[in-house]
Tab-separated table of C-alpha atoms (C1' of nucleotides) in Angstrom:
chain	number	residue	atom	x	y	z
A	1	MET	CA	-31.184	3.648	-104.945
A	2	THR	CA	-33.652	0.953	-105.751
A	3	VAL	CA	-37.469	1.851	-106.174
A	4	SER	CA	-40.838	-0.233	-106.220
A	5	PRO	CA	-42.846	0.512	-109.615
A	6	GLU	CA	-45.508	2.334	-107.080
A	7	VAL	CA	-42.723	4.559	-105.975
A	8	ALA	CA	-42.115	5.309	-109.577
A	9	LYS	CA	-45.602	6.129	-110.083
A	10	ARG	CA	-45.768	8.511	-107.270
A	11	LEU	CA	-42.505	10.222	-107.153
A	12	ASP	CA	-41.569	10.135	-110.731
A	13	ASP	CA	-42.528	13.597	-111.905
A	14	VAL	CA	-41.763	15.016	-108.556
A	15	TYR	CA	-38.208	14.154	-108.240
A	16	SER	CA	-36.049	17.073	-108.870
A	17	GLY	CA	-34.529	15.436	-112.142
A	18	ASN	CA	-37.726	15.372	-113.825
A	19	MET	CA	-39.972	17.859	-112.387
A	20	GLY	CA	-41.335	18.570	-115.817
A	21	ASN	CA	-42.087	22.274	-116.933
A	22	ASN	CA	-41.439	24.412	-113.811
A	23	ASP	CA	-38.407	22.809	-112.689
A	24	ASN	CA	-37.106	26.192	-110.831
A	25	SER	CA	-40.632	27.239	-108.961
A	26	VAL	CA	-40.789	26.327	-105.752
A	27	ASN	CA	-43.619	24.049	-105.379
A	28	ILE	CA	-44.305	23.324	-101.847
A	29	LYS	CA	-45.979	19.845	-102.239
A	30	SER	CA	-42.921	18.717	-104.033
A	31	TYR	CA	-40.253	17.439	-102.913
A	32	HIS	CA	-36.486	16.674	-103.866
A	33	HIS	CA	-34.567	13.886	-105.207
A	34	GLY	CA	-34.205	11.842	-102.203
A	35	ASP	CA	-35.882	13.662	-99.780
A	36	LEU	CA	-38.085	11.087	-98.883
A	37	ARG	CA	-38.233	12.681	-95.138
A	38	ALA	CA	-40.268	15.385	-96.230
A	39	ALA	CA	-42.562	13.221	-98.144
A	40	LEU	CA	-43.577	11.347	-95.191
A	41	ILE	CA	-44.148	14.206	-93.075
A	42	GLU	CA	-46.619	15.815	-95.944
A	43	GLU	CA	-48.133	12.442	-96.030
A	44	GLY	CA	-48.382	12.216	-92.460
A	45	LEU	CA	-49.789	15.785	-92.148
A	46	ALA	CA	-52.204	14.938	-95.304
A	47	GLN	CA	-53.543	11.569	-93.338
A	48	LEU	CA	-53.750	13.874	-89.831
A	49	ALA	CA	-56.215	16.033	-91.937
A	50	GLY	CA	-58.407	13.266	-93.121
A	51	ALA	CA	-59.222	13.951	-89.187
A	52	ASP	CA	-59.036	10.022	-88.110
A	53	ALA	CA	-57.452	10.565	-84.777
A	54	GLU	CA	-54.653	8.530	-83.259
A	55	THR	CA	-54.860	5.749	-85.740
A	56	LEU	CA	-52.172	7.291	-87.565
A	57	SER	CA	-49.636	4.258	-88.391
A	58	LEU	CA	-46.324	4.697	-89.943
A	59	ARG	CA	-46.874	1.758	-91.997
A	60	ALA	CA	-50.014	3.534	-93.746
A	61	ILE	CA	-47.834	6.681	-94.246
A	62	ALA	CA	-45.382	4.784	-95.850
A	63	ARG	CA	-47.500	3.031	-98.019
A	64	LYS	CA	-49.224	5.926	-99.117
A	65	VAL	CA	-45.590	7.896	-100.644
A	66	GLY	CA	-45.357	4.205	-101.808
A	67	VAL	CA	-42.401	3.016	-99.814
A	68	SER	CA	-41.779	0.009	-97.727
A	69	ALA	CA	-42.297	0.824	-94.117
A	70	THR	CA	-38.818	0.022	-93.259
A	71	ALA	CA	-37.595	2.738	-95.378
A	72	VAL	CA	-38.815	5.332	-92.780
A	73	TYR	CA	-36.141	4.143	-90.493
A	74	ARG	CA	-33.641	5.710	-92.602
A	75	HIS	CA	-35.014	9.101	-91.774
A	76	PHE	CA	-36.611	8.622	-88.422
A	77	PRO	CA	-35.114	6.312	-85.288
A	78	ASP	CA	-38.899	5.706	-84.538
A	79	LYS	CA	-42.571	6.326	-84.963
A	80	ALA	CA	-42.623	9.107	-82.101
A	81	ALA	CA	-39.759	10.918	-83.857
A	82	LEU	CA	-41.973	11.036	-87.084
A	83	LEU	CA	-44.786	12.143	-85.107
A	84	LYS	CA	-42.553	14.911	-83.698
A	85	SER	CA	-41.641	16.063	-86.690
A	86	LEU	CA	-45.423	16.503	-87.743
A	87	CYS	CA	-45.793	18.530	-84.631
A	88	ILE	CA	-42.919	20.806	-85.490
A	89	GLU	CA	-44.805	21.228	-88.569
A	90	GLY	CA	-47.909	22.166	-87.180
A	91	ASP	CA	-46.693	24.526	-85.064
A	92	ARG	CA	-44.892	26.089	-87.901
A	93	GLU	CA	-48.022	26.465	-89.731
A	94	LEU	CA	-49.817	27.832	-86.571
A	95	ALA	CA	-47.679	30.302	-85.693
A	96	ALA	CA	-47.690	31.768	-89.385
A	97	ARG	CA	-51.381	31.967	-89.192
A	98	PHE	CA	-50.842	33.956	-85.815
A	99	ARG	CA	-48.271	36.285	-87.284
A	100	ALA	CA	-50.763	36.933	-90.114
A	101	ALA	CA	-53.556	37.592	-87.873
A	102	GLN	CA	-51.734	39.751	-85.897
A	103	GLU	CA	-50.328	41.975	-89.107
A	104	LYS	CA	-53.954	42.392	-90.013
A	105	ALA	CA	-55.247	43.539	-86.827
A	106	GLY	CA	-52.454	45.110	-84.711
A	107	ILE	CA	-51.112	44.217	-81.384
A	108	GLY	CA	-53.828	45.514	-79.461
A	109	LYS	CA	-57.156	43.371	-78.146
A	110	SER	CA	-58.142	43.206	-81.606
A	111	GLY	CA	-54.950	41.592	-82.169
A	112	PHE	CA	-55.082	39.320	-79.645
A	113	ASP	CA	-58.800	38.256	-80.283
A	114	ALA	CA	-57.663	37.606	-84.202
A	115	VAL	CA	-54.637	35.456	-82.767
A	116	GLY	CA	-57.390	33.462	-80.374
A	117	GLN	CA	-59.861	33.280	-83.568
A	118	ALA	CA	-56.806	31.859	-85.576
A	119	TYR	CA	-55.939	29.462	-82.754
A	120	VAL	CA	-59.616	27.628	-82.947
A	121	ARG	CA	-59.991	27.930	-86.647
A	122	PHE	CA	-56.648	26.032	-86.752
A	123	ALA	CA	-57.939	23.315	-84.684
A	124	LEU	CA	-60.877	23.208	-86.925
A	125	ASP	CA	-59.316	22.765	-89.968
A	126	LYS	CA	-56.673	20.342	-88.582
A	127	PRO	CA	-58.129	18.542	-85.614
A	128	ALA	CA	-55.905	15.476	-85.506
A	129	LEU	CA	-52.621	17.839	-86.091
A	130	PHE	CA	-53.832	19.692	-83.149
A	131	ARG	CA	-54.520	17.166	-81.041
A	132	LEU	CA	-51.659	15.465	-81.854
A	133	MET	CA	-49.815	19.280	-80.971
A	134	MET	CA	-51.433	18.912	-77.600
A	135	SER	CA	-50.291	15.820	-76.721
A	136	LYS	CA	-47.201	14.262	-75.578
A	137	TYR	CA	-45.466	14.579	-78.867
A	138	GLY	CA	-46.015	18.115	-79.519
A	139	GLN	CA	-43.783	20.953	-78.684
A	140	MET	CA	-46.213	22.820	-76.011
A	141	ALA	CA	-45.953	19.700	-73.695
A	142	ASP	CA	-42.707	18.134	-73.630
A	143	GLY	CA	-43.003	14.944	-71.729
A	144	PRO	CA	-45.383	13.739	-69.125
A	145	ALA	CA	-47.665	15.907	-67.355
A	146	ASP	CA	-45.924	16.993	-64.354
A	147	ASN	CA	-42.043	17.578	-65.144
A	148	ARG	CA	-42.193	19.387	-68.383
A	149	GLU	CA	-39.631	21.465	-70.072
A	150	ALA	CA	-40.555	24.802	-71.144
A	151	GLU	CA	-39.263	23.867	-74.424
A	152	ASP	CA	-41.892	25.706	-76.576
A	153	GLY	CA	-43.016	25.847	-79.801
A	154	GLU	CA	-43.216	29.388	-81.646
A	155	ALA	CA	-46.824	29.574	-82.153
A	156	PHE	CA	-47.164	29.033	-78.351
A	157	ARG	CA	-44.422	31.796	-77.899
A	158	ILE	CA	-46.445	34.219	-79.884
A	159	LEU	CA	-50.098	33.344	-77.929
A	160	LEU	CA	-48.399	33.950	-74.366
A	161	ASP	CA	-47.089	37.211	-75.942
A	162	GLY	CA	-49.848	38.413	-77.145
A	163	ILE	CA	-51.936	37.691	-73.957
A	164	ALA	CA	-48.676	39.429	-71.943
A	165	ARG	CA	-49.329	42.626	-73.922
A	166	LEU	CA	-52.952	42.813	-73.129
A	167	THR	CA	-52.192	42.487	-69.375
A	168	PRO	CA	-52.112	45.686	-67.610
A	169	HIS	CA	-48.604	46.247	-66.705
A	170	GLU	CA	-49.097	47.697	-63.434
A	171	ALA	CA	-50.796	44.227	-61.945
A	172	SER	CA	-49.125	42.015	-59.847
A	173	ALA	CA	-47.376	38.819	-61.592
A	174	GLU	CA	-49.999	36.845	-60.038
A	175	ARG	CA	-52.640	38.375	-61.510
A	176	GLN	CA	-51.135	38.415	-65.053
A	177	ARG	CA	-50.466	35.240	-64.979
A	178	VAL	CA	-54.252	34.588	-64.051
A	179	THR	CA	-55.423	36.885	-66.773
A	180	ALA	CA	-53.510	35.335	-69.371
A	181	LEU	CA	-54.732	31.782	-68.236
A	182	GLN	CA	-58.131	32.897	-68.901
A	183	SER	CA	-57.654	34.264	-72.099
A	184	TRP	CA	-55.935	31.238	-73.166
A	185	ALA	CA	-58.537	28.639	-71.347
A	186	LEU	CA	-61.006	30.471	-72.863
A	187	VAL	CA	-59.815	30.064	-76.394
A	188	HIS	CA	-58.388	26.509	-75.851
A	189	GLY	CA	-61.645	25.553	-74.372
A	190	LEU	CA	-63.784	26.829	-77.477
A	191	ALA	CA	-61.233	24.539	-79.740
A	192	THR	CA	-61.719	21.500	-77.724
A	193	LEU	CA	-65.541	22.087	-77.459
A	194	MET	CA	-66.144	22.767	-81.376
A	195	LEU	CA	-63.113	19.839	-82.000
A	196	ASP	CA	-65.434	17.255	-79.792
A	197	GLY	CA	-68.766	18.213	-81.202
A	198	LEU	CA	-70.023	19.343	-78.453
A	199	VAL	CA	-70.599	22.626	-79.955
A	200	PRO	CA	-71.101	23.496	-83.385
A	201	PRO	CA	-68.152	24.988	-85.034
A	202	GLU	CA	-70.140	28.219	-86.158
A	203	ASP	CA	-67.848	30.882	-87.451
A	204	GLY	CA	-70.038	33.815	-86.204
A	205	LEU	CA	-70.005	32.142	-82.963
A	206	ILE	CA	-66.121	31.924	-82.736
A	207	SER	CA	-65.778	35.631	-82.804
A	208	LYS	CA	-68.469	36.241	-80.812
A	209	VAL	CA	-67.481	33.857	-78.030
A	210	ILE	CA	-63.514	35.357	-78.130
A	211	ASN	CA	-64.488	38.969	-79.075
A	212	THR	CA	-66.459	39.877	-76.135
A	213	PRO	CA	-64.529	41.245	-73.265
B	1	MET	CA	-71.618	-21.717	-65.114
B	2	THR	CA	-68.397	-23.004	-65.641
B	3	VAL	CA	-65.845	-20.859	-63.864
B	4	SER	CA	-62.287	-20.757	-64.284
B	5	PRO	CA	-59.565	-21.332	-61.294
B	6	GLU	CA	-58.302	-17.502	-61.594
B	7	VAL	CA	-62.372	-16.428	-61.311
B	8	ALA	CA	-62.447	-18.336	-57.996
B	9	LYS	CA	-59.412	-16.857	-56.501
B	10	ARG	CA	-60.857	-13.298	-57.848
B	11	LEU	CA	-64.523	-13.693	-57.211
B	12	ASP	CA	-65.202	-16.486	-54.578
B	13	ASP	CA	-65.492	-14.410	-51.369
B	14	VAL	CA	-67.410	-11.320	-53.236
B	15	TYR	CA	-70.037	-13.572	-54.935
B	16	SER	CA	-73.089	-13.242	-52.719
B	17	GLY	CA	-73.568	-16.527	-51.719
B	18	ASN	CA	-70.398	-16.465	-49.765
B	19	MET	CA	-69.771	-13.044	-49.347
B	20	GLY	CA	-68.049	-13.587	-45.750
B	21	ASN	CA	-68.475	-11.461	-42.867
B	22	ASN	CA	-70.859	-8.591	-44.039
B	23	ASP	CA	-73.608	-10.165	-46.217
B	24	ASN	CA	-75.706	-7.290	-46.005
B	25	SER	CA	-73.719	-4.424	-45.833
B	26	VAL	CA	-74.044	-2.654	-49.451
B	27	ASN	CA	-70.093	-2.673	-50.200
B	28	ILE	CA	-69.935	-0.505	-53.301
B	29	LYS	CA	-66.795	-2.612	-54.547
B	30	SER	CA	-68.612	-5.537	-54.780
B	31	TYR	CA	-70.944	-7.043	-56.736
B	32	HIS	CA	-73.275	-9.746	-56.815
B	33	HIS	CA	-73.666	-13.466	-58.450
B	34	GLY	CA	-73.210	-13.444	-61.720
B	35	ASP	CA	-73.403	-9.537	-62.024
B	36	LEU	CA	-70.191	-9.813	-63.988
B	37	ARG	CA	-71.580	-6.517	-66.029
B	38	ALA	CA	-70.893	-4.656	-62.825
B	39	ALA	CA	-67.680	-5.885	-62.291
B	40	LEU	CA	-66.639	-5.472	-66.045
B	41	ILE	CA	-67.733	-1.845	-65.648
B	42	GLU	CA	-65.472	-1.116	-62.485
B	43	GLU	CA	-62.551	-2.541	-63.841
B	44	GLY	CA	-62.993	-0.815	-66.890
B	45	LEU	CA	-63.064	2.595	-64.573
B	46	ALA	CA	-60.188	1.328	-62.554
B	47	GLN	CA	-58.081	0.739	-65.747
B	48	LEU	CA	-59.321	4.312	-66.977
B	49	ALA	CA	-58.357	5.869	-63.598
B	50	GLY	CA	-55.095	4.241	-64.259
B	51	ALA	CA	-54.590	7.205	-66.617
B	52	ASP	CA	-53.421	5.426	-69.410
B	53	ALA	CA	-55.365	7.092	-72.809
B	54	GLU	CA	-57.289	5.366	-75.375
B	55	THR	CA	-55.166	1.945	-74.854
B	56	LEU	CA	-58.160	0.298	-72.897
B	57	SER	CA	-59.008	-2.948	-74.316
B	58	LEU	CA	-61.646	-5.102	-73.813
B	59	ARG	CA	-59.406	-8.396	-73.452
B	60	ALA	CA	-57.236	-6.277	-70.802
B	61	ILE	CA	-60.156	-5.437	-69.138
B	62	ALA	CA	-61.650	-9.477	-69.090
B	63	ARG	CA	-58.221	-10.384	-68.002
B	64	LYS	CA	-57.903	-8.333	-64.713
B	65	VAL	CA	-61.712	-9.282	-63.840
B	66	GLY	CA	-60.718	-13.225	-64.318
B	67	VAL	CA	-62.859	-14.012	-67.185
B	68	SER	CA	-62.146	-15.062	-70.516
B	69	ALA	CA	-62.497	-12.031	-72.927
B	70	THR	CA	-65.587	-13.856	-74.634
B	71	ALA	CA	-67.367	-13.748	-71.345
B	72	VAL	CA	-67.813	-10.021	-71.786
B	73	TYR	CA	-70.131	-10.795	-74.977
B	74	ARG	CA	-72.499	-11.909	-72.714
B	75	HIS	CA	-73.035	-8.744	-71.214
B	76	PHE	CA	-72.336	-5.949	-73.835
B	77	PRO	CA	-72.932	-6.071	-77.628
B	78	ASP	CA	-69.328	-5.175	-78.487
B	79	LYS	CA	-66.504	-2.851	-76.893
B	80	ALA	CA	-68.065	0.296	-77.911
B	81	ALA	CA	-71.257	-0.841	-75.729
B	82	LEU	CA	-69.007	-1.235	-72.925
B	83	LEU	CA	-67.112	2.090	-73.428
B	84	LYS	CA	-70.619	3.709	-73.449
B	85	SER	CA	-71.649	2.285	-70.081
B	86	LEU	CA	-68.273	3.432	-68.564
B	87	CYS	CA	-69.395	6.848	-70.137
B	88	ILE	CA	-72.381	6.642	-68.214
B	89	GLU	CA	-71.102	6.040	-64.833
B	90	GLY	CA	-69.024	8.630	-65.467
B	91	ASP	CA	-71.902	11.211	-66.214
B	92	ARG	CA	-73.095	9.700	-63.113
B	93	GLU	CA	-69.906	10.681	-60.773
B	94	LEU	CA	-69.757	14.136	-62.517
B	95	ALA	CA	-73.262	14.732	-61.871
B	96	ALA	CA	-72.987	13.660	-58.209
B	97	ARG	CA	-70.058	15.887	-57.270
B	98	PHE	CA	-71.791	18.958	-59.357
B	99	ARG	CA	-74.616	18.439	-57.130
B	100	ALA	CA	-72.507	18.302	-54.111
B	101	ALA	CA	-70.967	21.475	-55.198
B	102	GLN	CA	-74.006	23.276	-55.776
B	103	GLU	CA	-75.431	22.273	-52.125
B	104	LYS	CA	-72.375	22.943	-50.625
B	105	ALA	CA	-72.011	26.678	-52.164
B	106	GLY	CA	-75.704	27.847	-53.410
B	107	ILE	CA	-77.366	28.645	-56.646
B	108	GLY	CA	-75.596	32.233	-57.301
B	109	LYS	CA	-72.208	32.834	-58.933
B	110	SER	CA	-70.474	31.168	-55.843
B	111	GLY	CA	-72.204	28.193	-57.035
B	112	PHE	CA	-71.816	27.868	-60.469
B	113	ASP	CA	-67.765	28.689	-59.732
B	114	ALA	CA	-68.229	25.706	-57.478
B	115	VAL	CA	-69.533	23.485	-60.198
B	116	GLY	CA	-66.939	25.091	-62.666
B	117	GLN	CA	-64.219	23.718	-60.228
B	118	ALA	CA	-65.814	20.161	-59.796
B	119	TYR	CA	-65.485	20.114	-63.432
B	120	VAL	CA	-61.624	20.573	-63.485
B	121	ARG	CA	-61.353	18.200	-60.466
B	122	PHE	CA	-63.198	15.444	-62.069
B	123	ALA	CA	-61.098	16.171	-65.393
B	124	LEU	CA	-57.847	15.921	-63.329
B	125	ASP	CA	-59.022	12.984	-61.182
B	126	LYS	CA	-60.081	10.550	-63.748
B	127	PRO	CA	-58.461	12.172	-66.934
B	128	ALA	CA	-58.775	9.207	-69.404
B	129	LEU	CA	-62.575	9.036	-68.312
B	130	PHE	CA	-62.884	12.605	-68.995
B	131	ARG	CA	-61.597	12.128	-72.201
B	132	LEU	CA	-63.746	9.095	-73.259
B	133	MET	CA	-66.876	11.114	-72.156
B	134	MET	CA	-66.069	13.806	-74.153
B	135	SER	CA	-65.367	11.304	-77.335
B	136	LYS	CA	-67.967	9.929	-79.336
B	137	TYR	CA	-68.622	7.401	-76.617
B	138	GLY	CA	-69.859	9.987	-74.409
B	139	GLN	CA	-73.205	11.185	-73.629
B	140	MET	CA	-72.301	14.545	-74.256
B	141	ALA	CA	-71.089	13.894	-77.718
B	142	ASP	CA	-73.429	11.140	-79.784
B	143	GLY	CA	-72.186	10.247	-83.202
B	144	PRO	CA	-69.985	12.737	-85.285
B	145	ALA	CA	-69.025	16.301	-84.641
B	146	ASP	CA	-71.880	17.648	-86.966
B	147	ASN	CA	-75.539	16.149	-86.924
B	148	ARG	CA	-75.605	15.325	-83.114
B	149	GLU	CA	-78.783	14.214	-81.166
B	150	ALA	CA	-79.157	16.135	-78.170
B	151	GLU	CA	-79.115	12.836	-75.868
B	152	ASP	CA	-77.306	14.710	-73.053
B	153	GLY	CA	-76.243	13.424	-69.858
B	154	GLU	CA	-77.487	14.683	-66.206
B	155	ALA	CA	-74.001	16.447	-65.574
B	156	PHE	CA	-74.217	18.151	-68.630
B	157	ARG	CA	-78.039	19.343	-68.027
B	158	ILE	CA	-76.768	20.378	-64.599
B	159	LEU	CA	-73.833	22.340	-65.708
B	160	LEU	CA	-75.964	24.288	-68.551
B	161	ASP	CA	-78.402	24.778	-65.910
B	162	GLY	CA	-76.316	26.780	-63.534
B	163	ILE	CA	-74.945	28.704	-66.416
B	164	ALA	CA	-78.457	29.452	-67.382
B	165	ARG	CA	-79.252	30.767	-63.842
B	166	LEU	CA	-76.250	33.525	-64.156
B	167	THR	CA	-77.031	34.825	-67.413
B	168	PRO	CA	-79.463	37.843	-66.912
B	169	HIS	CA	-83.211	37.507	-68.003
B	170	GLU	CA	-83.263	40.217	-70.142
B	171	ALA	CA	-80.430	39.334	-72.125
B	172	SER	CA	-81.060	38.335	-75.976
B	173	ALA	CA	-81.066	34.886	-76.179
B	174	GLU	CA	-78.377	35.004	-78.647
B	175	ARG	CA	-76.180	37.166	-75.914
B	176	GLN	CA	-77.294	34.116	-73.268
B	177	ARG	CA	-75.713	31.626	-75.067
B	178	VAL	CA	-72.469	33.084	-75.649
B	179	THR	CA	-72.386	34.061	-71.988
B	180	ALA	CA	-73.175	30.319	-71.406
B	181	LEU	CA	-70.512	29.349	-73.912
B	182	GLN	CA	-67.995	31.473	-72.484
B	183	SER	CA	-68.559	30.009	-69.137
B	184	TRP	CA	-68.342	26.613	-70.773
B	185	ALA	CA	-65.161	27.101	-72.513
B	186	LEU	CA	-63.481	28.707	-70.119
B	187	VAL	CA	-63.783	26.067	-67.622
B	188	HIS	CA	-63.476	22.937	-70.308
B	189	GLY	CA	-60.069	24.724	-71.694
B	190	LEU	CA	-58.689	25.124	-68.189
B	191	ALA	CA	-59.096	21.409	-67.503
B	192	THR	CA	-57.838	20.156	-71.012
B	193	LEU	CA	-54.841	21.913	-70.785
B	194	MET	CA	-54.319	20.968	-67.282
B	195	LEU	CA	-55.089	17.479	-68.385
B	196	ASP	CA	-52.746	17.993	-71.533
B	197	GLY	CA	-49.857	19.013	-69.133
B	198	LEU	CA	-49.658	22.711	-70.413
B	199	VAL	CA	-50.582	24.177	-67.267
B	200	PRO	CA	-49.981	23.109	-63.858
B	201	PRO	CA	-52.719	21.184	-62.129
B	202	GLU	CA	-52.306	23.538	-58.745
B	203	ASP	CA	-55.668	23.640	-56.842
B	204	GLY	CA	-55.108	27.157	-56.304
B	205	LEU	CA	-54.915	28.126	-59.861
B	206	ILE	CA	-58.271	26.436	-60.392
B	207	SER	CA	-59.999	28.407	-58.356
B	208	LYS	CA	-58.631	31.920	-59.345
B	209	VAL	CA	-58.915	31.326	-62.922
B	210	ILE	CA	-62.631	30.210	-62.307
B	211	ASN	CA	-63.949	32.778	-59.662
B	212	THR	CA	-62.547	36.122	-61.274
B	213	PRO	CA	-65.716	37.275	-62.839
C	1	DT	C1'	-89.485	-35.694	-54.479
C	2	DG	C1'	-87.430	-37.021	-58.786
C	3	DT	C1'	-87.020	-36.493	-63.578
C	4	DA	C1'	-86.440	-33.999	-68.130
C	5	DC	C1'	-85.397	-30.434	-70.321
C	6	DA	C1'	-84.674	-25.029	-71.846
C	7	DT	C1'	-81.914	-21.312	-70.798
C	8	DC	C1'	-77.970	-19.180	-69.987
C	9	DA	C1'	-72.803	-17.464	-68.430
C	10	DG	C1'	-69.209	-19.179	-68.844
C	11	DT	C1'	-64.996	-21.682	-71.549
C	12	DG	C1'	-60.381	-22.188	-75.201
C	13	DA	C1'	-59.219	-22.422	-79.503
C	14	DA	C1'	-58.969	-19.869	-83.339
C	15	DC	C1'	-59.833	-16.094	-87.399
C	16	DG	C1'	-57.711	-12.001	-89.818
C	17	DC	C1'	-56.055	-7.725	-88.933
C	18	DG	C1'	-52.415	-4.102	-88.572
C	19	DC	C1'	-49.026	-2.692	-85.981
C	20	DG	C1'	-43.823	-1.252	-84.993
C	21	DT	C1'	-39.448	-2.823	-85.538
C	22	DT	C1'	-35.287	-6.270	-86.831
C	23	DC	C1'	-32.492	-8.269	-90.283
C	24	DA	C1'	-29.636	-9.541	-93.713
C	25	DC	C1'	-29.978	-7.857	-98.752
C	26	DT	C1'	-28.778	-5.141	-102.836
C	27	DG	C1'	-27.882	-1.635	-106.292
C	28	DA	C1'	-27.186	2.909	-107.382
C	29	DT	C1'	-24.407	6.622	-106.330
C	30	DG	C1'	-20.170	9.360	-105.256
C	31	DT	C1'	-14.917	9.920	-104.414
C	32	DA	C1'	-9.992	8.694	-104.483
C	33	DC	C1'	-6.233	7.620	-107.237
D	1	DT	C1'	-10.638	8.383	-118.346
D	2	DG	C1'	-11.624	4.126	-115.652
D	3	DT	C1'	-11.322	1.433	-111.652
D	4	DA	C1'	-12.246	0.003	-106.761
D	5	DC	C1'	-14.062	0.816	-103.298
D	6	DA	C1'	-17.319	2.935	-99.283
D	7	DT	C1'	-21.474	5.038	-98.341
D	8	DC	C1'	-26.246	4.997	-98.196
D	9	DA	C1'	-31.056	4.539	-99.097
D	10	DG	C1'	-33.866	1.503	-100.476
D	11	DT	C1'	-35.939	-3.682	-100.334
D	12	DG	C1'	-39.190	-7.673	-98.394
D	13	DA	C1'	-39.663	-11.384	-95.683
D	14	DA	C1'	-39.991	-12.324	-90.821
D	15	DC	C1'	-40.548	-11.688	-85.680
D	16	DG	C1'	-43.707	-10.902	-81.872
D	17	DC	C1'	-47.631	-8.519	-80.237
D	18	DG	C1'	-52.092	-7.581	-78.863
D	19	DC	C1'	-56.329	-6.561	-80.679
D	20	DG	C1'	-62.116	-7.424	-81.638
D	21	DT	C1'	-64.632	-10.760	-82.745
D	22	DT	C1'	-66.397	-15.734	-84.129
D	23	DC	C1'	-67.524	-20.463	-83.007
D	24	DA	C1'	-68.993	-24.709	-81.111
D	25	DC	C1'	-68.631	-25.993	-76.558
D	26	DT	C1'	-70.488	-27.389	-71.698
D	27	DG	C1'	-71.954	-27.589	-67.458
D	28	DA	C1'	-74.773	-25.450	-63.680
D	29	DT	C1'	-79.649	-23.442	-62.667
D	30	DG	C1'	-84.005	-23.097	-62.559
D	31	DT	C1'	-88.682	-24.794	-64.090
D	32	DA	C1'	-92.570	-27.713	-65.540
D	33	DC	C1'	-94.946	-31.834	-64.553
DNA sequence: TGTACATCAGTGAACGCGCGTTCACTGATGTAC
DNA sequence: TGTACATCAGTGAACGCGCGTTCACTGATGTAC
């Protein structure tokens, strides 16, 4: 493996062979020898966290990691695949947040409210990633709007489960569906309104809007 | 004014001097001599209606109108100004739809529900335009998310008025604010979920989700 | 009515930019014998 | 233990693309006298 000087500067102390002090600790920010794939994903998420919209470029990610643009193609067939991986990573984190919220608040109404708040907070924390996850690259949406696969991410499943649990069992399936959609729309709408700067992203506002029945 | 052959083909029969049969009728698709500005806006909206996301390009619009890209700069200082004009036009149409909905359904709860449905339908009809209006170019949002001016479009005003009218007067200002936000978030959330293909854009679903108290 | 002239809305060539992707390549690594 | 060789993850140059924008320009239009 040939490595440019820039790579050395960025990755040398991170490669598993010479990780320095704590070889054995699992550092979430470190990637192992040859694991450029993980580094690319991490950097992609970082650039997405930079809040810039869909100006995310394959070349920029590679550049920042300190690797040639073409090296990316060793790990992803094309840019779309990279983006998809970013979405999968995003889903993982969102799911984790959902689980944490649920554990803390239980599975009743308060539990679902907590999940809803986590939803909005995630969107505000990682606007570009959130938007990407909602786009065609995301797990939630697969392909163009119409004939979508139901290949949903874990986060999405948790969300729907939480909604379903709230809906009275004796209600008709149709009614349950509408209620679920209302909950989701409320939370999603609040998230995107705040994301687009149409509503101030105040923490207090989030809980008030969501918690009120 | 020098005009390329392509311009002739596209615009000749549309210029006021030789409009053909119906000179005097106000044809919404016709623009008058020299009114390239209106033609550019119209074409911009048409390309936006083509549902393609933010791939809208100044050059493409000019090309389609049959004019050189640089001609655009006679009418708009830059691309951003063109986009802003598209948003203004979008606001005009949305406001018109709102007014029509309100007239038809009155100003009570049913009136607001109608406005909400118009909101969602507009988003589904003109996805790219809707998104543009919600972006930094839109009237609703001015500048980056944080320190926004309250320079809102007419549509936005109608929407907020409708919401305000629904809110009980005796409620606290805070409470009114939250209720308004909930209504807006529900409607906006439904719109964007359908837009992103996460929820099937069924007409029946729209009214059920919105009309249920 | 004719002429001089300013204005104004177009033109096409050119700029630099960054993008995604392809190509033939190189050198280190690991395996078989 | 040493050697031959396939594999594999990088490299940099190059491709064509379309973009927004600038530039000096041109020719028609309208006005003043």
